[in-house]
Coordinates of C-alpha atoms in Angstrom, one line a residue:
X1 CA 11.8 -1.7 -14.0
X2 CA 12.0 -4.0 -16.8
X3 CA 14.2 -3.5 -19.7
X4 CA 11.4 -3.5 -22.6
X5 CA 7.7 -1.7 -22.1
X6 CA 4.8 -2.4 -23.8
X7 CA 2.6 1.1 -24.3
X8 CA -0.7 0.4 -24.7
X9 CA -2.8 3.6 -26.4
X10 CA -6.7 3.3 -26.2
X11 CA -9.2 4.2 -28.8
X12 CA -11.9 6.9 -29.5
X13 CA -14.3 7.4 -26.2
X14 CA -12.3 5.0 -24.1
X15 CA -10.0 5.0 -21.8
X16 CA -6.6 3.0 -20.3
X17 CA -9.6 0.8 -18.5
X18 CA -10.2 -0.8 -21.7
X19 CA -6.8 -2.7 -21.5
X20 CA -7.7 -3.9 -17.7
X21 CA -8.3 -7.5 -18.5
X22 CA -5.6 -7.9 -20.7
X23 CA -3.2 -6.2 -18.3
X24 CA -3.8 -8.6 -15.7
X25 CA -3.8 -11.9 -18.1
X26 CA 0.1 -10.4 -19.0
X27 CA 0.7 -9.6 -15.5
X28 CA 0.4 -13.2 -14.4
X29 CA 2.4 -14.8 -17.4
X30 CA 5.3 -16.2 -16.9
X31 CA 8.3 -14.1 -18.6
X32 CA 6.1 -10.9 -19.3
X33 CA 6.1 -9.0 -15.8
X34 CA 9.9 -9.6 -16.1
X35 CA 10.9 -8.6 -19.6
X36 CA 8.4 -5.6 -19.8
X37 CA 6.8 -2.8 -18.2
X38 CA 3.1 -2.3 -18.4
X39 CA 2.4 1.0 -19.7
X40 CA -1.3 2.7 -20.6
X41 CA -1.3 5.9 -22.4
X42 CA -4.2 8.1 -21.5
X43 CA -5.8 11.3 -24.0
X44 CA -9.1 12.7 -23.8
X45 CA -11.6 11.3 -25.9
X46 CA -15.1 11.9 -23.9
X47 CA -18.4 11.7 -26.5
X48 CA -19.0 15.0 -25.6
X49 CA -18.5 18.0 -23.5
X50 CA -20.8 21.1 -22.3
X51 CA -17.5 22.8 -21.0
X52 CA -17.0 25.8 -23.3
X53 CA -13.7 25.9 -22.0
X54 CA -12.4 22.7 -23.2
X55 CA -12.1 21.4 -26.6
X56 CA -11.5 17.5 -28.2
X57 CA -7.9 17.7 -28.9
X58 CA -7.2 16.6 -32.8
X59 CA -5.1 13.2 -33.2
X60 CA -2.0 15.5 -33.9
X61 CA -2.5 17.0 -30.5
X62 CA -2.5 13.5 -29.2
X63 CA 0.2 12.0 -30.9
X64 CA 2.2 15.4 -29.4
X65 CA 1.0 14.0 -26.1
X66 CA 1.9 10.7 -27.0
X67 CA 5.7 12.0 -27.7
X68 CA 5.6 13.7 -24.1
X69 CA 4.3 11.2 -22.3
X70 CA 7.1 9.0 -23.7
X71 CA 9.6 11.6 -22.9
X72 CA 9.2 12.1 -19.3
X73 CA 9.3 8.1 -18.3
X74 CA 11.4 7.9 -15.6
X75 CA 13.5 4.7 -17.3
X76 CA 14.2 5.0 -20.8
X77 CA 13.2 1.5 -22.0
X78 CA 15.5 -0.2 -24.0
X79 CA 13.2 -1.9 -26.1
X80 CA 9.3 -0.3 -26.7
X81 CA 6.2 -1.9 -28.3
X82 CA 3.0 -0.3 -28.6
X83 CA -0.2 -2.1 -28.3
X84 CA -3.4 0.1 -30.0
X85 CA -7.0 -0.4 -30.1
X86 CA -9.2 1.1 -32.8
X87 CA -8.4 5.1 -33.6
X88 CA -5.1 4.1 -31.0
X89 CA -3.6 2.5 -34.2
X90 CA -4.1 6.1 -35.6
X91 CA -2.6 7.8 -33.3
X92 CA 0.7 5.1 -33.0
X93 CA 0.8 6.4 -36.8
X94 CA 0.3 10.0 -36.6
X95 CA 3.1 9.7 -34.0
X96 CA 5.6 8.3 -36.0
X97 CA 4.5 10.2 -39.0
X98 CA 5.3 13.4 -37.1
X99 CA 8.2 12.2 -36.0
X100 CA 9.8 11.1 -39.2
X101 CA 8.4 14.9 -41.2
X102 CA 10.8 16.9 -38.3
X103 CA 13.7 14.8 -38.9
X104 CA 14.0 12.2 -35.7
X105 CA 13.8 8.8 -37.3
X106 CA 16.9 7.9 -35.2
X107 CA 14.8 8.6 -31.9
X108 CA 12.4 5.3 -33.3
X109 CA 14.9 2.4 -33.2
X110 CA 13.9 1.4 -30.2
X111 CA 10.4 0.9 -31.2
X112 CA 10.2 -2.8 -32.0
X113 CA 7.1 -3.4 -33.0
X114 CA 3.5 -1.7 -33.2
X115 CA 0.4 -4.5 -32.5
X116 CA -2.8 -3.0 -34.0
X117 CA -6.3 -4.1 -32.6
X118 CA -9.2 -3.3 -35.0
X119 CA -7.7 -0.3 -36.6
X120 CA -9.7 1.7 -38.8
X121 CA -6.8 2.4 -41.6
X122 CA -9.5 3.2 -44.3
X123 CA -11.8 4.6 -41.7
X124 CA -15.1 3.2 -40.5
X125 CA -18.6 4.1 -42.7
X126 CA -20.6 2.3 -39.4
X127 CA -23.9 4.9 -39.1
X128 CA -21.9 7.5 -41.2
X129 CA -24.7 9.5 -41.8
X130 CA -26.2 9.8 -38.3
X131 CA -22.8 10.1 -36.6
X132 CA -21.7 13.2 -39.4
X133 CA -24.6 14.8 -37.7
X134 CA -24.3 13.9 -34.2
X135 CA -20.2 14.9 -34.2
X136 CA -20.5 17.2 -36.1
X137 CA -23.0 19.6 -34.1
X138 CA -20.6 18.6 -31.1
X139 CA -17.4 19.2 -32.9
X140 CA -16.0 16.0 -32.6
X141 CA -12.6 16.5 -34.3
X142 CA -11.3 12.6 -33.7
X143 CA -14.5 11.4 -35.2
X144 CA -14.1 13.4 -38.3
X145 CA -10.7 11.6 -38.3
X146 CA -12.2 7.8 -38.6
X147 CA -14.6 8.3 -41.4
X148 CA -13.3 7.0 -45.0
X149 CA -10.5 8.2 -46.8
X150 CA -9.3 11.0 -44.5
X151 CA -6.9 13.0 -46.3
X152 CA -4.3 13.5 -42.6
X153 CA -4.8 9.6 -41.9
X154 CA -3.4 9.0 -45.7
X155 CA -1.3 11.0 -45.9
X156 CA 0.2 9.5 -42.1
X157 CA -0.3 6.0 -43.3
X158 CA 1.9 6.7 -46.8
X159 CA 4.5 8.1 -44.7
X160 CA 4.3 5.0 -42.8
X161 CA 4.2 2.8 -45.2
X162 CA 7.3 4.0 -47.0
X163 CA 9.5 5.4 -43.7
X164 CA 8.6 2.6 -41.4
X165 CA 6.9 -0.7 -42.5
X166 CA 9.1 -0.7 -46.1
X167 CA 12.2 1.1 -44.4
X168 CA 15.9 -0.7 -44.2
X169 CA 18.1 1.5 -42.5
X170 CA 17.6 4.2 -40.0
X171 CA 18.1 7.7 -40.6
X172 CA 16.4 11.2 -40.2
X173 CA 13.5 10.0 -42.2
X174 CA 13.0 6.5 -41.7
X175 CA 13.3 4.0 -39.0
X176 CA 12.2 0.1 -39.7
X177 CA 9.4 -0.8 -37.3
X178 CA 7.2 -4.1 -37.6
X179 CA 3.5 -3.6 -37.8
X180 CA 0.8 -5.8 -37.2
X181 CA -2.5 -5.4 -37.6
X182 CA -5.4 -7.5 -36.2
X183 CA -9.3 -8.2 -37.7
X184 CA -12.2 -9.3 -35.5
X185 CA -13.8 -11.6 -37.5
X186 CA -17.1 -10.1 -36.6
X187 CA -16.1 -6.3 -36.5
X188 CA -19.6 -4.4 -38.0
X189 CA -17.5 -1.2 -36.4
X190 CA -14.1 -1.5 -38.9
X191 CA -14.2 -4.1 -41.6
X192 CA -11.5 -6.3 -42.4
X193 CA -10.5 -4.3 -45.4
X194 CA -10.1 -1.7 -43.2
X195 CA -8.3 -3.3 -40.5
X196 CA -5.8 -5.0 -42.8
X197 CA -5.6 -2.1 -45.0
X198 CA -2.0 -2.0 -46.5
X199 CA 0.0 -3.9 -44.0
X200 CA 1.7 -6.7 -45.1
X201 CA 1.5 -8.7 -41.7
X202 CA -2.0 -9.2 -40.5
X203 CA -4.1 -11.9 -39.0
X204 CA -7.8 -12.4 -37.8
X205 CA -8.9 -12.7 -34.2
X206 CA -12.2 -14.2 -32.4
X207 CA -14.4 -11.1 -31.7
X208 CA -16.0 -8.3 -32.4
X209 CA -14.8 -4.8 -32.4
X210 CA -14.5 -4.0 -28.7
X211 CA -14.3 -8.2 -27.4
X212 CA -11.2 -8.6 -29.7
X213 CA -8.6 -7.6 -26.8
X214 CA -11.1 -9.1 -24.4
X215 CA -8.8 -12.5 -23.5
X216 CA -11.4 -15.4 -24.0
X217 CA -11.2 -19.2 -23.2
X218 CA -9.6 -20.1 -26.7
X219 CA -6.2 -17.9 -25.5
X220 CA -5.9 -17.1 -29.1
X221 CA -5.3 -13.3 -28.3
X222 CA -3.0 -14.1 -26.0
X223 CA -0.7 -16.7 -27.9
X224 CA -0.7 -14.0 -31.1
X225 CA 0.4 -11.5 -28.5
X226 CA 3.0 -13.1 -26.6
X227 CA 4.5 -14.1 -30.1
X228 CA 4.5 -10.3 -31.1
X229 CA 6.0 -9.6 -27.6
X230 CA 8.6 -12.4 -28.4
X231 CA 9.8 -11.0 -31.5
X232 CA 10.3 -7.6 -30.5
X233 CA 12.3 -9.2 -27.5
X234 CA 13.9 -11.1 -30.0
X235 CA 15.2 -9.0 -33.6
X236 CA 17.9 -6.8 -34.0
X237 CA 17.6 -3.2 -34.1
X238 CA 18.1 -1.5 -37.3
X239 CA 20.9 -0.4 -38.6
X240 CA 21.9 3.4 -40.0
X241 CA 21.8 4.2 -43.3
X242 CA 24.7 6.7 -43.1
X243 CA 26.6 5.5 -45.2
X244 CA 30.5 5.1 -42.8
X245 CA 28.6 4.6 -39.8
X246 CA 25.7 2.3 -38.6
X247 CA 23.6 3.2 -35.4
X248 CA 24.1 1.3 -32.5
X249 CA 20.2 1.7 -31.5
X250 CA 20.1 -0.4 -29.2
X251 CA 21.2 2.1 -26.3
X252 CA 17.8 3.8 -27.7
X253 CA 19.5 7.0 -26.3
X254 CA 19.1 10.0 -28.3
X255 CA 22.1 13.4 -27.8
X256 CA 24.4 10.7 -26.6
X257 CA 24.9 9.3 -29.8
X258 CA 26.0 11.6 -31.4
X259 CA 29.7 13.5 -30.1
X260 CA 29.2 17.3 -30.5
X261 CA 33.1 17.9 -29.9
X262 CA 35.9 16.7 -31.2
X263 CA 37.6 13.6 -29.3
X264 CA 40.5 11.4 -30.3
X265 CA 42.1 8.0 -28.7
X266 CA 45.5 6.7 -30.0
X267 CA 47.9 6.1 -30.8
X268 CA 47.2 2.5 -30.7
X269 CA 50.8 1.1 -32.0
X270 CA 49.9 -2.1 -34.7
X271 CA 52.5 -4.6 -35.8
X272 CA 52.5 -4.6 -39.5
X273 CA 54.4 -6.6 -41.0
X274 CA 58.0 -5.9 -40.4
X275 CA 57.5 -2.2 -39.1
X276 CA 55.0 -1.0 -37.0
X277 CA 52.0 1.8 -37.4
X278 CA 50.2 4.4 -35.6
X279 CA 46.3 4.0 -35.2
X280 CA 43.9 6.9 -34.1
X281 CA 40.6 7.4 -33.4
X282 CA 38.6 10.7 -34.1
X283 CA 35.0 11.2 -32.6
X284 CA 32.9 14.2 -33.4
X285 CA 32.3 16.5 -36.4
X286 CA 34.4 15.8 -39.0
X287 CA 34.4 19.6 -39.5
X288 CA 36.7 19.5 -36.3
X289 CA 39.2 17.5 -37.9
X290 CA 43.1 18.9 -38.6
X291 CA 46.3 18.2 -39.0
X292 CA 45.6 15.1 -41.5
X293 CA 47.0 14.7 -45.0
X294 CA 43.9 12.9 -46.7
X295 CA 40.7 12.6 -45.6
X296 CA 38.0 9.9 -47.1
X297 CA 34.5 10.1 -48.1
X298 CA 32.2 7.4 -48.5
X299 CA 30.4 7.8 -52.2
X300 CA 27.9 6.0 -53.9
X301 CA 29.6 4.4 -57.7
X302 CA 27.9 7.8 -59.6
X303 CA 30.1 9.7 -56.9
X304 CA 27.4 12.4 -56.3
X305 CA 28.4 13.7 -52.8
X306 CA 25.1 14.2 -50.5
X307 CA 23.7 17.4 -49.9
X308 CA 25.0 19.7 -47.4
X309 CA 22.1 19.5 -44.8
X310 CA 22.9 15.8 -44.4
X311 CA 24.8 14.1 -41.5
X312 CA 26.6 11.5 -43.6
X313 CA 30.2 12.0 -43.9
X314 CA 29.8 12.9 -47.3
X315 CA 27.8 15.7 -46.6
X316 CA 29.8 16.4 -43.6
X317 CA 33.0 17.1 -45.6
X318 CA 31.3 18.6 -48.5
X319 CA 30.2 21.6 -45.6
X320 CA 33.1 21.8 -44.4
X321 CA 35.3 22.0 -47.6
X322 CA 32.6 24.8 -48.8
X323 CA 34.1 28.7 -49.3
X324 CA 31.7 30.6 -47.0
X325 CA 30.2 33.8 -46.9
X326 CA 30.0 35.9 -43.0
X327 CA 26.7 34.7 -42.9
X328 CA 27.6 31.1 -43.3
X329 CA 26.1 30.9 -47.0
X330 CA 27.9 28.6 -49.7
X331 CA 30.5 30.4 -51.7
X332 CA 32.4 27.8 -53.6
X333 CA 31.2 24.4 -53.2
X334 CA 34.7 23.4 -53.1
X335 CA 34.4 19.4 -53.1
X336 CA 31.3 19.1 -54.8
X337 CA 32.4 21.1 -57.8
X338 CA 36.0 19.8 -57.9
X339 CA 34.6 16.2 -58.3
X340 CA 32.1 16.9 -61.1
X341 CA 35.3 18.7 -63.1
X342 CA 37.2 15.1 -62.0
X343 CA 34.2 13.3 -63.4
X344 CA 33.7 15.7 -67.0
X345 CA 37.5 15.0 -67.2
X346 CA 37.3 11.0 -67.0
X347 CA 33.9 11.1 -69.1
X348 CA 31.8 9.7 -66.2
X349 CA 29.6 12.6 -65.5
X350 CA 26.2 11.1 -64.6
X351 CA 27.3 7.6 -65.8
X352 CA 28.6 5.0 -62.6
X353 CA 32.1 4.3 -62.2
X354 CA 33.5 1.1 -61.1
X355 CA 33.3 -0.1 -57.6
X356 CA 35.8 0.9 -55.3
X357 CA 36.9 3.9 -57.6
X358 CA 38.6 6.7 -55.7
X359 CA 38.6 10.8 -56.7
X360 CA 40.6 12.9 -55.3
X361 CA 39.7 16.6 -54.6
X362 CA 41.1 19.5 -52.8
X363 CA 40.5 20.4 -49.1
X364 CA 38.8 23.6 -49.6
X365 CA 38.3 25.3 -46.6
X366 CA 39.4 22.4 -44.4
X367 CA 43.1 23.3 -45.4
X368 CA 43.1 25.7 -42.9
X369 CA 42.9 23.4 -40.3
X370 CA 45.9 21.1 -42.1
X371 CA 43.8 19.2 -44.0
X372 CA 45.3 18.4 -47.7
X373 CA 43.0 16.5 -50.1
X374 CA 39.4 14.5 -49.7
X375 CA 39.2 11.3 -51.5
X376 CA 35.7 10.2 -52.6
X377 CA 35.8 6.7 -52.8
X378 CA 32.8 5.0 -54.6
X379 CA 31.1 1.8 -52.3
X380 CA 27.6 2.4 -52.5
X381 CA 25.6 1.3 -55.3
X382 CA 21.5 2.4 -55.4
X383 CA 19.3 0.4 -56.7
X384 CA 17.2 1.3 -59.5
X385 CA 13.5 2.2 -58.7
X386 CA 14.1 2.1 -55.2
X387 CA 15.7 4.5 -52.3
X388 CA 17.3 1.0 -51.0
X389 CA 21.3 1.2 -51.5
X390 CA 23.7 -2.6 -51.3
X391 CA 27.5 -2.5 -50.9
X392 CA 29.5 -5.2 -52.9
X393 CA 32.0 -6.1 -50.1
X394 CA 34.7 -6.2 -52.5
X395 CA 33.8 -2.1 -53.7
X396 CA 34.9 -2.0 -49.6
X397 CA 38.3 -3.7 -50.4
X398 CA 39.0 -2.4 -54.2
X399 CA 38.4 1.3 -52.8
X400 CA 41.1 0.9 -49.1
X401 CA 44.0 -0.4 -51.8
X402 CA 43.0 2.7 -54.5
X403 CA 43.3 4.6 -51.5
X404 CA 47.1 4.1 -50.7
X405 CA 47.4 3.7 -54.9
X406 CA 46.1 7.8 -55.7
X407 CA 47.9 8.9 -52.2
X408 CA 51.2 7.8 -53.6
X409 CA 50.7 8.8 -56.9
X410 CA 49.8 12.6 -55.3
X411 CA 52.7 12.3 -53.1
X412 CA 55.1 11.5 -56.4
X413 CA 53.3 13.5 -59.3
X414 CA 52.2 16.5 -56.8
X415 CA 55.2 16.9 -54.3
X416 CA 52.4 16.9 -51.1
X417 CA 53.8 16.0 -47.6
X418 CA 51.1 12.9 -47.0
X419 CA 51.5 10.6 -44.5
X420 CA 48.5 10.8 -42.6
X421 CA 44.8 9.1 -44.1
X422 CA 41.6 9.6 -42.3
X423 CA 39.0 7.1 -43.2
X424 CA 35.0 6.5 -42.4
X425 CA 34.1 2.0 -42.0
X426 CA 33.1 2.4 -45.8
X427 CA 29.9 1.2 -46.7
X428 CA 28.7 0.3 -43.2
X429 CA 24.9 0.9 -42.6
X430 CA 24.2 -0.2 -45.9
X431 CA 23.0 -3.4 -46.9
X432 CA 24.3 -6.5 -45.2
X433 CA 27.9 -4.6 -44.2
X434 CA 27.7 -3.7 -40.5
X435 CA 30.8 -1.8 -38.7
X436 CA 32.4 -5.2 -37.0
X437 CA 32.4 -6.5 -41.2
X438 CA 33.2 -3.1 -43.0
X439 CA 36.0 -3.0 -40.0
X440 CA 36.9 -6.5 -41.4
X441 CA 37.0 -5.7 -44.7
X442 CA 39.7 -2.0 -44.7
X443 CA 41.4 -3.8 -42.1
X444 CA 42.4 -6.4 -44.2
X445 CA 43.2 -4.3 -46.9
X446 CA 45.1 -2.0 -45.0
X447 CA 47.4 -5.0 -43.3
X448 CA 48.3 -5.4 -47.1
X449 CA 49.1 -2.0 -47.8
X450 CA 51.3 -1.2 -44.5
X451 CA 53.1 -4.3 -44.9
X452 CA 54.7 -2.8 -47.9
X453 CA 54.7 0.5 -47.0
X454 CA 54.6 1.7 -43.3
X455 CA 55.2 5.4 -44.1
X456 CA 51.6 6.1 -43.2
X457 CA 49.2 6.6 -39.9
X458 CA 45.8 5.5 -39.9
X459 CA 43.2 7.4 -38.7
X460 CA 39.4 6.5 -38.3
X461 CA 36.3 8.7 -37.9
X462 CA 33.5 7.6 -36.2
X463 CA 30.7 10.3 -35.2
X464 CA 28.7 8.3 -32.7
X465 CA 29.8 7.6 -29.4
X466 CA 29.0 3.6 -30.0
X467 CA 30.6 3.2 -32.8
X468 CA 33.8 5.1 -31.0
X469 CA 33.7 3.0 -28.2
X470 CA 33.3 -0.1 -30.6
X471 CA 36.1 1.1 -32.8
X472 CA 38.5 1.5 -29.6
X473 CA 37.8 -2.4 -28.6
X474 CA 38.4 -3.4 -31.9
X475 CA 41.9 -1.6 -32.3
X476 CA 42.7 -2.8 -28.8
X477 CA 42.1 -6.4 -29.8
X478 CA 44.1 -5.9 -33.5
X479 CA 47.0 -4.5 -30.9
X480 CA 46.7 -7.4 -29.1
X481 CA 46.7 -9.8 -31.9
X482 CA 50.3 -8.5 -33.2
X483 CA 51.9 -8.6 -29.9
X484 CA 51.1 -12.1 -29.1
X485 CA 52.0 -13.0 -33.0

């Protein structure tokens, strides 16, 4: 099996025998048959059928099929790229559409690009009149779906257009995925407009609406293929917009990422500087967490914690600080509320606050499990008009040192036993700071801090089994460092 697959998803009354020629061109090219796996989605899409007993399955049907089909592969591919052909493109979209509206943008990384073939994006008026007729007496539901302006393909393609084609990070409802979309330059069945549509990356091929993934003498198809096939060989995969921790998508595994139970590795023993200091590693929920002083959250520079449905670790630790009911219903929004009153008291209440700011708030519920206060530290800075964040690696720096600068100040002013700090990679996932820089970046800081004060442990959190595993190498290698120094 090869480690990438290209899944190649017919059009409306065809079949996986209109990709034969094409197939067999790839098969025989040099590099393809051993970087990729040659893949043909098949759904029904006959012109017509006298069996009462059957029914033309509607393009959300299919894209269902498409997400089971996918699901019982025997290999899970590491890399993916669909390859469509007229209403295919539609169903490629309905697919991911569906899959970003119930949450599972992280299942897409692996999806590297999606190659459209005369798509009909703003449908197809060919013999609109006649075909209304002709469909509609035999209740052709996919045909209904390619005339013009469609309200389900629009509404598919916006949530394409602004969860995958315009995305940056991946999370539950957005996953970056290339898309290119091919014309035939004499297509009577989807015109160029409607080809092209919105998509920013397009191009024009020799034929017309069937002959355009017909490989011809030119090799024109073929070239702007292999190129496509290059490239999603070729670019990264995206990183997570959790803010603390960036997916590693490239295992393209999904339940494994994520550690449902707590786990912890350490202590890793660090010179620094004259003295030495205890690292640790904690995998899992951060609800599981105990028996550490301070606790960090990752904030954006208005320090609005995210809501409590969301996986971040801001939303994590607002959950689990909450008061609540037998039911499991929010009581006292412990964190959430205690940082507002911090911001009313410094007069920053819906205003930004500087880079690298820290609040401090109280545990809430968490101090039952030995858990003290929850900084807030503010890294993450949105940008206006957009859902796009950036991280000003210095905020990442300012905010480790303002860390160790409130916990002593709490430690003096408010008599509390800390020695312990748990701390997400702050701002990683967002922007240009991945884990390996935001690691960079505290660890730095930190050196600075323990050389002149080694009363602390360190503690990181890391939620996805990748970013453990990277997070244990690192600290390995630090370890290492100081012993040969």
């Amino acid at each position: 099996m090869g480690r990438a697959a290209i899944v190649f998803v017919h059009g409306l009354f065809s079949s996986s025998e209109t990709w034969r020629d094409l197939r067999a061109q790839l098969s025989g090219t040099p590099g393809i048959a051993q970087d990729f796996d040659l893949l043909s989605f098949d759904y029904a899409s006959p012109r017509t059928s006298m069996n009462p007993l059957r029914k033309m399955p509607t393009l959300d049907t299919v894209a269902e099929s498409l997400r089971s089909y996918l699901d019982g592969q025997p290999v899970s591919h590491e890399r993916l790229v669909f390859v469509t052909h007229s209403q295919g493109g539609l169903v490629a979209q309905r697919y991911l559409s569906r899959m970003l509206e119930e949450g599972r943008g992280w299942e897409l990384a692996r999806i590297r690009r999606v190659v459209m073939f005369a798509c009909p994006n703003n449908g197809s008026d060919l013999f609109l009149s006649p075909r209304r007729s002709l469909m509609g007496v035999m209740g052709n539901s996919q045909e209904r779906e390619l005339r013009p302006l469609q309200g389900s393909v629009q509404e598919a393609q916006r949530r394409v257009m602004t969860g995958v084609v315009h995305a940056r990070h991946v999370s539950s409802d957005s996953c970056p995925i290339p898309f290119v979309s091919y014309a035939g330059e004499s297509d009577r069945v989807v015109p160029h407009s409607s080809a092209v549509s919105v998509f920013p990356e397009v191009g024009v091929l020799p034929g017309d609406h069937f002959s355009i993934i017909k490989p011809g003498p030119d090799g024109r198809l073929a070239r702007a293929l292999l190129d496509d096939l290059e490239k999603a060989l070729r670019e990264p995969f995206p990183e997570e917009s959790v803010s603390g921790e960036p997916t590693n998508a490239q295992t393209g595994m999904r339940g494994e990422e994520f550690l449902a139970e707590h786990k912890m590795f350490g202590p890793v023993v660090v010179r620094t500087g004259s003295s030495v200091t205890p690292f640790f590693i904690h995998g899992g929920p951060l609800e599981q967490l105990s028996g550490i002083d301070i606790v960090v959250s990752s904030e954006n520079i208005y320090l609005q914690m995210s809501q409590f449905f969301k996986s971040s670790t801001s939303g994590s630790l607002r959950r689990a600080a909450a008061v609540k009911g037998a039911g499991g219903e929010i009581i006292e929004d412990v964190a959430g509320d205690s940082l507002i009153a911090w911001l009313r008291t410094n007069a920053r209440y819906g205003l930004q606050v500087r880079e690298g700011t820290v609040a401090s708030t109280p545990s809430g519920a968490l101090a039952e499990r030995n858990v003290h206060r929850i900084y807030h530290a503010a890294v993450v800075t949105p940008v206006d008009g957009t859902g796009e964040y950036i991280v000003n690696p210095h905020a990442i720096t300012r905010a480790t040192h303002n860390i160790f600068e409130v916990a002593r100040k709490e430690r003096r002013e408010l008599d509390l036993p800390l020695s312990s700090i748990c701390l997400p990679l702050l701002g990683s996932g967002r922007g240009d700071i991945t884990l390996d820089k935001s690691f960079d970046l505290v660890w730095e800081a930190l050196m600075t801090e323990l050389a002149e004060d080694s009363s602390w442990s360190i503690h990181f959190a890391a939620r996805r089994r990748s970013s453990f595993e990277l997070l244990k190498k690192r600290l390995l290698a630090k370890r290492a460092e100081s012993e040969v120094g």
